[in-house]
PDB file of N, CA, C and O in Angstrom:
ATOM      1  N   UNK A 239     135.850  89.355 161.291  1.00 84.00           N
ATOM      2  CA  UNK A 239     135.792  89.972 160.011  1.00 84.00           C
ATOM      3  C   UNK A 239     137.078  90.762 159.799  1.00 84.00           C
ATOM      4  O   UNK A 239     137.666  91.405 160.669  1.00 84.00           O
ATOM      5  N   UNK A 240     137.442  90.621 158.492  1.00 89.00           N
ATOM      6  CA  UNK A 240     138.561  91.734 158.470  1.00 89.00           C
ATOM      7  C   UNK A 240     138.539  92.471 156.821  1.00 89.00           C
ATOM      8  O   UNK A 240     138.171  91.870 155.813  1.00 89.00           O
ATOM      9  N   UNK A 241     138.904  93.537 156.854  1.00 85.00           N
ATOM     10  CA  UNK A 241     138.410  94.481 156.253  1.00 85.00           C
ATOM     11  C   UNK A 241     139.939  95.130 155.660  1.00 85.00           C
ATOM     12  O   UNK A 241     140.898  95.455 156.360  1.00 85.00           O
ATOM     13  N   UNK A 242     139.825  95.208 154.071  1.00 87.00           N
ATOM     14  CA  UNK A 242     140.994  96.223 153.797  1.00 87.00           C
ATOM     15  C   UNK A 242     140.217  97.220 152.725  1.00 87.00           C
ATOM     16  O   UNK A 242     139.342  96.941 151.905  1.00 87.00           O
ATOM     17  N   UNK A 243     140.845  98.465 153.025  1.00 85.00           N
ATOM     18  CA  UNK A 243     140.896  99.446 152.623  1.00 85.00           C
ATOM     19  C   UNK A 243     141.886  99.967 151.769  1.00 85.00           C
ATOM     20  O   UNK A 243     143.050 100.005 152.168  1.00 85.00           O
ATOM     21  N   UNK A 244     141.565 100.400 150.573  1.00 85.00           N
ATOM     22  CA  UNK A 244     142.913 100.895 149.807  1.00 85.00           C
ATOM     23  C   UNK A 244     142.220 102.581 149.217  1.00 85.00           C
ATOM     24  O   UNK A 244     141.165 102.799 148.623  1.00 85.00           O
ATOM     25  N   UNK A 245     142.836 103.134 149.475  1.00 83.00           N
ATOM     26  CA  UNK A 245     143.203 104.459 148.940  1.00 83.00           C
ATOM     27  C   UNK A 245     143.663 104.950 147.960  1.00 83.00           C
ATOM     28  O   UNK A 245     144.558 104.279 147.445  1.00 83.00           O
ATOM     29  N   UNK A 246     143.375 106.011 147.401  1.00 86.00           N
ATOM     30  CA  UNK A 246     144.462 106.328 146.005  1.00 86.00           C
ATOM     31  C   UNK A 246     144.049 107.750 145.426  1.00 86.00           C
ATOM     32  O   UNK A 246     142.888 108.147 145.323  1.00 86.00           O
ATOM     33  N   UNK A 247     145.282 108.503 145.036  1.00 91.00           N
ATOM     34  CA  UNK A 247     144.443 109.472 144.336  1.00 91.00           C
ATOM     35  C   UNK A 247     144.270 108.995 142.747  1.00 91.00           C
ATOM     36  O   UNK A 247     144.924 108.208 142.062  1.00 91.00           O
ATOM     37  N   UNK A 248     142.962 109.915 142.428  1.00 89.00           N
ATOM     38  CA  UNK A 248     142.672 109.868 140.925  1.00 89.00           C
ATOM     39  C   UNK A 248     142.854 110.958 139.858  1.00 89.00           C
ATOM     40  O   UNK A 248     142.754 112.174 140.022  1.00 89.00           O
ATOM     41  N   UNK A 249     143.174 110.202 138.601  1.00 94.00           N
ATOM     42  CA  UNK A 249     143.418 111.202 137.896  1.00 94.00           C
ATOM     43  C   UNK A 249     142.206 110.888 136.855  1.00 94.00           C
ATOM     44  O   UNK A 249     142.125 109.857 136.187  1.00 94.00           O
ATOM     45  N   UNK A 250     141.412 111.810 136.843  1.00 93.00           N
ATOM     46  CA  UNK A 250     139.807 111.769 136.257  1.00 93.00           C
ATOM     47  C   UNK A 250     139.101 111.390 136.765  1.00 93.00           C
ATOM     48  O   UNK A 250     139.071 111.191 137.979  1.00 93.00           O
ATOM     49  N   UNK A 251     137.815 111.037 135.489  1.00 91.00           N
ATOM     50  CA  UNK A 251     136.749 110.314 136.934  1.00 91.00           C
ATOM     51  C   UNK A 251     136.574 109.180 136.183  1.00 91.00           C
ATOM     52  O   UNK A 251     136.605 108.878 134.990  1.00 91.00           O
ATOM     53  N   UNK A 252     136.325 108.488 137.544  1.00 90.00           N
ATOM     54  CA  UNK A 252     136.175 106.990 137.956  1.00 90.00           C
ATOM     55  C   UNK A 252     134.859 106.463 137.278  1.00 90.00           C
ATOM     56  O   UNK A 252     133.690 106.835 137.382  1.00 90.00           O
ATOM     57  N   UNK A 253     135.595 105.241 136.383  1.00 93.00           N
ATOM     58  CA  UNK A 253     133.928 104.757 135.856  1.00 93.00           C
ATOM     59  C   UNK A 253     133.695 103.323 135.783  1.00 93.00           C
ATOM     60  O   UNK A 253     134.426 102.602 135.104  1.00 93.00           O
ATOM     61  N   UNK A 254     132.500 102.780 136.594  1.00 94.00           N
ATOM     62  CA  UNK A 254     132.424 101.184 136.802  1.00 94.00           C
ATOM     63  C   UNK A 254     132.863 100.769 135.310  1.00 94.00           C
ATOM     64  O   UNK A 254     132.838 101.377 134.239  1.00 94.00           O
ATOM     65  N   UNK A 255     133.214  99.670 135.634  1.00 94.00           N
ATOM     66  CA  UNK A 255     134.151  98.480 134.397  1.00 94.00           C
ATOM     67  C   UNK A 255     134.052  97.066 135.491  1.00 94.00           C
ATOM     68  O   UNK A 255     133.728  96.969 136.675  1.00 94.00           O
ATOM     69  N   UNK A 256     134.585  95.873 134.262  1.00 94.00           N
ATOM     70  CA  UNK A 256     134.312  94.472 135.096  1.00 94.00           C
ATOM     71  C   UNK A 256     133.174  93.827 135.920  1.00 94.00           C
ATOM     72  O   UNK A 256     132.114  93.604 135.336  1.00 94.00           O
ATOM     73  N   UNK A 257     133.309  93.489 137.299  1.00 93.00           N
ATOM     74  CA  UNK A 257     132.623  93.491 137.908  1.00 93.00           C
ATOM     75  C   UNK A 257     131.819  94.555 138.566  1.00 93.00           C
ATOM     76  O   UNK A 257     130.725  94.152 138.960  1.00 93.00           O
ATOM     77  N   UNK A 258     132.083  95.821 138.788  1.00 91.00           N
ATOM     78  CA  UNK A 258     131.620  97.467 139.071  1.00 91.00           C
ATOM     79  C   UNK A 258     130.974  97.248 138.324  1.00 91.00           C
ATOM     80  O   UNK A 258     131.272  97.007 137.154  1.00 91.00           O
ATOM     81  N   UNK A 259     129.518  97.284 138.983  1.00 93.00           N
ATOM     82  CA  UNK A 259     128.281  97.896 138.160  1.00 93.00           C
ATOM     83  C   UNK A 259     127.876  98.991 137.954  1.00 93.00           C
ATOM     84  O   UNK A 259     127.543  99.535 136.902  1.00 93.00           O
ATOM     85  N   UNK A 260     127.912  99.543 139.571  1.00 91.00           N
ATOM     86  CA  UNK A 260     128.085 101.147 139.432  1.00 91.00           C
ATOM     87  C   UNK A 260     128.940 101.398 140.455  1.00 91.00           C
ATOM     88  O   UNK A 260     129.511 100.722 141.311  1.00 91.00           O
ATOM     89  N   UNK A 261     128.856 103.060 140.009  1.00 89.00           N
ATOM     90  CA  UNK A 261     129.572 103.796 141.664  1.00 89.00           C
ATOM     91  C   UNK A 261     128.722 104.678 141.891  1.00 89.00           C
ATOM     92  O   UNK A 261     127.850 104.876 141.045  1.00 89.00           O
ATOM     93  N   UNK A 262     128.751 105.362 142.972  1.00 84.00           N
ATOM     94  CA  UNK A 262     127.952 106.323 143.969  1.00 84.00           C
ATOM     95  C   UNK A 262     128.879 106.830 144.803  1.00 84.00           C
ATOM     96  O   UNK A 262     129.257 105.977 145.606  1.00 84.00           O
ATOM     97  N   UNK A 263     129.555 108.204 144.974  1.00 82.00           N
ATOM     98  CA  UNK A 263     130.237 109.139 145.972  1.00 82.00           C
ATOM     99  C   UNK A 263     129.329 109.608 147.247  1.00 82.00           C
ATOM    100  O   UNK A 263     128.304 110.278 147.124  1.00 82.00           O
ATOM    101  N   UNK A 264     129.825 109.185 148.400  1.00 79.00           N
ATOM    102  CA  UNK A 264     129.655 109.759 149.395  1.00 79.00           C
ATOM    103  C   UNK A 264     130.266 110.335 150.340  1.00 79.00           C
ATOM    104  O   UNK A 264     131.387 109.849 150.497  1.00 79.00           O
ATOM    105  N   UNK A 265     129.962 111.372 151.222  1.00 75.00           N
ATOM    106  CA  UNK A 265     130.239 112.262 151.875  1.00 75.00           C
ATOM    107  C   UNK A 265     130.432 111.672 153.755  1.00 75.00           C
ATOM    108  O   UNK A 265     130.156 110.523 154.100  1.00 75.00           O
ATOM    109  N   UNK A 266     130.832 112.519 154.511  1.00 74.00           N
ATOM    110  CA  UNK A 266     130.830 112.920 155.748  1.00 74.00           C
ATOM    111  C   UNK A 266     128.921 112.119 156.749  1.00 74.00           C
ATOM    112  O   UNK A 266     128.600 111.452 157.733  1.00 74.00           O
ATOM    113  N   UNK A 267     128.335 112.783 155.666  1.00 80.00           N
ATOM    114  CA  UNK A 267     126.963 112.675 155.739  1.00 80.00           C
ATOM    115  C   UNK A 267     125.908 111.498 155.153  1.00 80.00           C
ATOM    116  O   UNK A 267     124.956 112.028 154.580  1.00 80.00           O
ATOM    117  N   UNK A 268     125.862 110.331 155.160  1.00 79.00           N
ATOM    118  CA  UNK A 268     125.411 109.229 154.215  1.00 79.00           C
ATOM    119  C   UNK A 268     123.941 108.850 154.332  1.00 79.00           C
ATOM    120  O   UNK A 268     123.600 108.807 155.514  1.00 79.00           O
ATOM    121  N   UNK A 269     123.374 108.682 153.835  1.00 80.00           N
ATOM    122  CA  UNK A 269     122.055 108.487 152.870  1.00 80.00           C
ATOM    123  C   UNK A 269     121.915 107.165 153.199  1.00 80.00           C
ATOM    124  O   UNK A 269     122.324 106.177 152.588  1.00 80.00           O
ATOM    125  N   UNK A 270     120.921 107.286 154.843  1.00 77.00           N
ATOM    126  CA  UNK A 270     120.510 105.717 155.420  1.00 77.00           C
ATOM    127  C   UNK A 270     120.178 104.849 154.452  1.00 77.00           C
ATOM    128  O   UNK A 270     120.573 103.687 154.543  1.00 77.00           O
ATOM    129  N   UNK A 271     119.308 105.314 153.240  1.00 81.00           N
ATOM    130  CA  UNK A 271     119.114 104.242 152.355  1.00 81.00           C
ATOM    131  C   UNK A 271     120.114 103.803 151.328  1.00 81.00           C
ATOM    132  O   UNK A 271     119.786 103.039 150.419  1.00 81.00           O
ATOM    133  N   UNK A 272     121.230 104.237 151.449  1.00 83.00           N
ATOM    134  CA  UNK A 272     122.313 103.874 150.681  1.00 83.00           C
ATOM    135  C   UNK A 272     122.550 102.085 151.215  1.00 83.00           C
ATOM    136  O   UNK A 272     122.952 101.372 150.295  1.00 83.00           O
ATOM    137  N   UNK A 273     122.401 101.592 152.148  1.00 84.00           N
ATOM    138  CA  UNK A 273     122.376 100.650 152.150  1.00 84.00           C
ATOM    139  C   UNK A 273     123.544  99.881 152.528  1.00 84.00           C
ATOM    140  O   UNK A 273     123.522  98.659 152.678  1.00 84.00           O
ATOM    141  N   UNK A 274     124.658 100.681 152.695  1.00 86.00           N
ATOM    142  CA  UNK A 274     126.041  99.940 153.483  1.00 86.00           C
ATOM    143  C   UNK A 274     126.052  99.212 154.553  1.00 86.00           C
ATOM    144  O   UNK A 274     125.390  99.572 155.526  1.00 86.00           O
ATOM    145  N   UNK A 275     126.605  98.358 154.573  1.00 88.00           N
ATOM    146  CA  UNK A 275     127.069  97.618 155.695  1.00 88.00           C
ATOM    147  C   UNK A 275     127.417  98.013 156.896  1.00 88.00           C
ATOM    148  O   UNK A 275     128.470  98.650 156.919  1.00 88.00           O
ATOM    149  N   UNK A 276     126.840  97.837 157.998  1.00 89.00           N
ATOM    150  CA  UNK A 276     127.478  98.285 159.356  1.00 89.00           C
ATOM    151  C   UNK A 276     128.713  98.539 159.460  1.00 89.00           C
ATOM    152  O   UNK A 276     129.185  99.618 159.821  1.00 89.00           O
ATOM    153  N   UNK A 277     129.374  97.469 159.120  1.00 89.00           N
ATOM    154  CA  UNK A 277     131.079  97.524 159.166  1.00 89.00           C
ATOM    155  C   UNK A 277     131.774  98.789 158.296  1.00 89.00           C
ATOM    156  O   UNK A 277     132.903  99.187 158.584  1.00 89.00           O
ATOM    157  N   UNK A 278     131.190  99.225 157.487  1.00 87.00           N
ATOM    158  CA  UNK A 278     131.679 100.156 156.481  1.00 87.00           C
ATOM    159  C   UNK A 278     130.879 101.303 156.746  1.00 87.00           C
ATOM    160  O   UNK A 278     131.434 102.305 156.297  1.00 87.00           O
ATOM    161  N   UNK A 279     129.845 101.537 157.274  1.00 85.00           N
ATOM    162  CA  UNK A 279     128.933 102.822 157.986  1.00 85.00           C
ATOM    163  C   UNK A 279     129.939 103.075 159.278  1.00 85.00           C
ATOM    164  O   UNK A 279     130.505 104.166 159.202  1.00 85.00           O
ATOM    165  N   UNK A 280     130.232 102.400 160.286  1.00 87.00           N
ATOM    166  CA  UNK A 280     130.788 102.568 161.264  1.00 87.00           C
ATOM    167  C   UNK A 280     132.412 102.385 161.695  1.00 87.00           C
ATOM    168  O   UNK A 280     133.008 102.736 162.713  1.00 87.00           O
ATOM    169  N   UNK A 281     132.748 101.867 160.799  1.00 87.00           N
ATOM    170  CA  UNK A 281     134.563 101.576 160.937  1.00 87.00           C
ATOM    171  C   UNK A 281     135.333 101.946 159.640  1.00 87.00           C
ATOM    172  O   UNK A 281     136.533 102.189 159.768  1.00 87.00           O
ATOM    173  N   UNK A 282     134.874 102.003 158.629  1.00 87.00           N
ATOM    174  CA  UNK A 282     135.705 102.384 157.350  1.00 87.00           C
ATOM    175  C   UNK A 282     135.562 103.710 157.397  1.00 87.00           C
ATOM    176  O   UNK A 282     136.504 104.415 157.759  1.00 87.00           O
ATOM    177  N   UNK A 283     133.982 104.399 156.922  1.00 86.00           N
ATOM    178  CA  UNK A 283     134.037 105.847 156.365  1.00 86.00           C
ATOM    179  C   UNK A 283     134.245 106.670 157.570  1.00 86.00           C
ATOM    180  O   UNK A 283     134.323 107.873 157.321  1.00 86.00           O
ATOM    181  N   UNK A 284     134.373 106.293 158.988  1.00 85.00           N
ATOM    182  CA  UNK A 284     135.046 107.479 159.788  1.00 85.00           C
ATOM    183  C   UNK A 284     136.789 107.555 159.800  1.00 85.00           C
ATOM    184  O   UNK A 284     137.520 108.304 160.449  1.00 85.00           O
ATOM    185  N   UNK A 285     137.154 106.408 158.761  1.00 84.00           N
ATOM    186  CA  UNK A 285     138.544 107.067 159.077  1.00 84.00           C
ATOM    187  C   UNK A 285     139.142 107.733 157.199  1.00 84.00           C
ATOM    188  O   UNK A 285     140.171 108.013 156.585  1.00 84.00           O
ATOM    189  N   UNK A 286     138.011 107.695 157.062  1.00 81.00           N
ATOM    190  CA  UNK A 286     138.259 107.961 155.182  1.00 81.00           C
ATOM    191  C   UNK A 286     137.818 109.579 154.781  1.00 81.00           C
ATOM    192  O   UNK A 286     138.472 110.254 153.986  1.00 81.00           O
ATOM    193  N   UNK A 287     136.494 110.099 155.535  1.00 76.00           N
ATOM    194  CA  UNK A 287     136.104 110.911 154.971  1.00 76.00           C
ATOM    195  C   UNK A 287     136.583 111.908 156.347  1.00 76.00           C
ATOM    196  O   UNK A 287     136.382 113.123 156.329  1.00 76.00           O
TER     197      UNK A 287
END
C-alpha cells in the first residue's frame, strides 16, 4: 500500500465541494466510531496531529 499525504495551511474554513461529501476534524484523540482505516488510524494521524 502506499499512501500520500499532503498538507497545507488554510485560509478559512474548509467546505466539502465535488466529490467531498463531507468533512469531519479530528484531534490527537479519535472517535473509534469514526471509522478510519487502519492505515490512517495508525501511520498517517501520528505523524500529522
Amino acid at each position: 500500500m502506499r499512501l500520500v499525504v499532503f498538507r497545507a495551511d488554510l485560509a478559512g474554513r474548509p467546505a466539502p465541494a465535488a466529490e467531498i461529501a463531507a468533512l469531519r476534524w479530528t484531534g490527537a484523540t479519535v472517535d473509534p466510531g469514526l471509522g478510519l482505516a487502519p492505515a490512517v488510524r495508525h501511520h498517517v494521524l501520528p505523524l500529522v496531529v
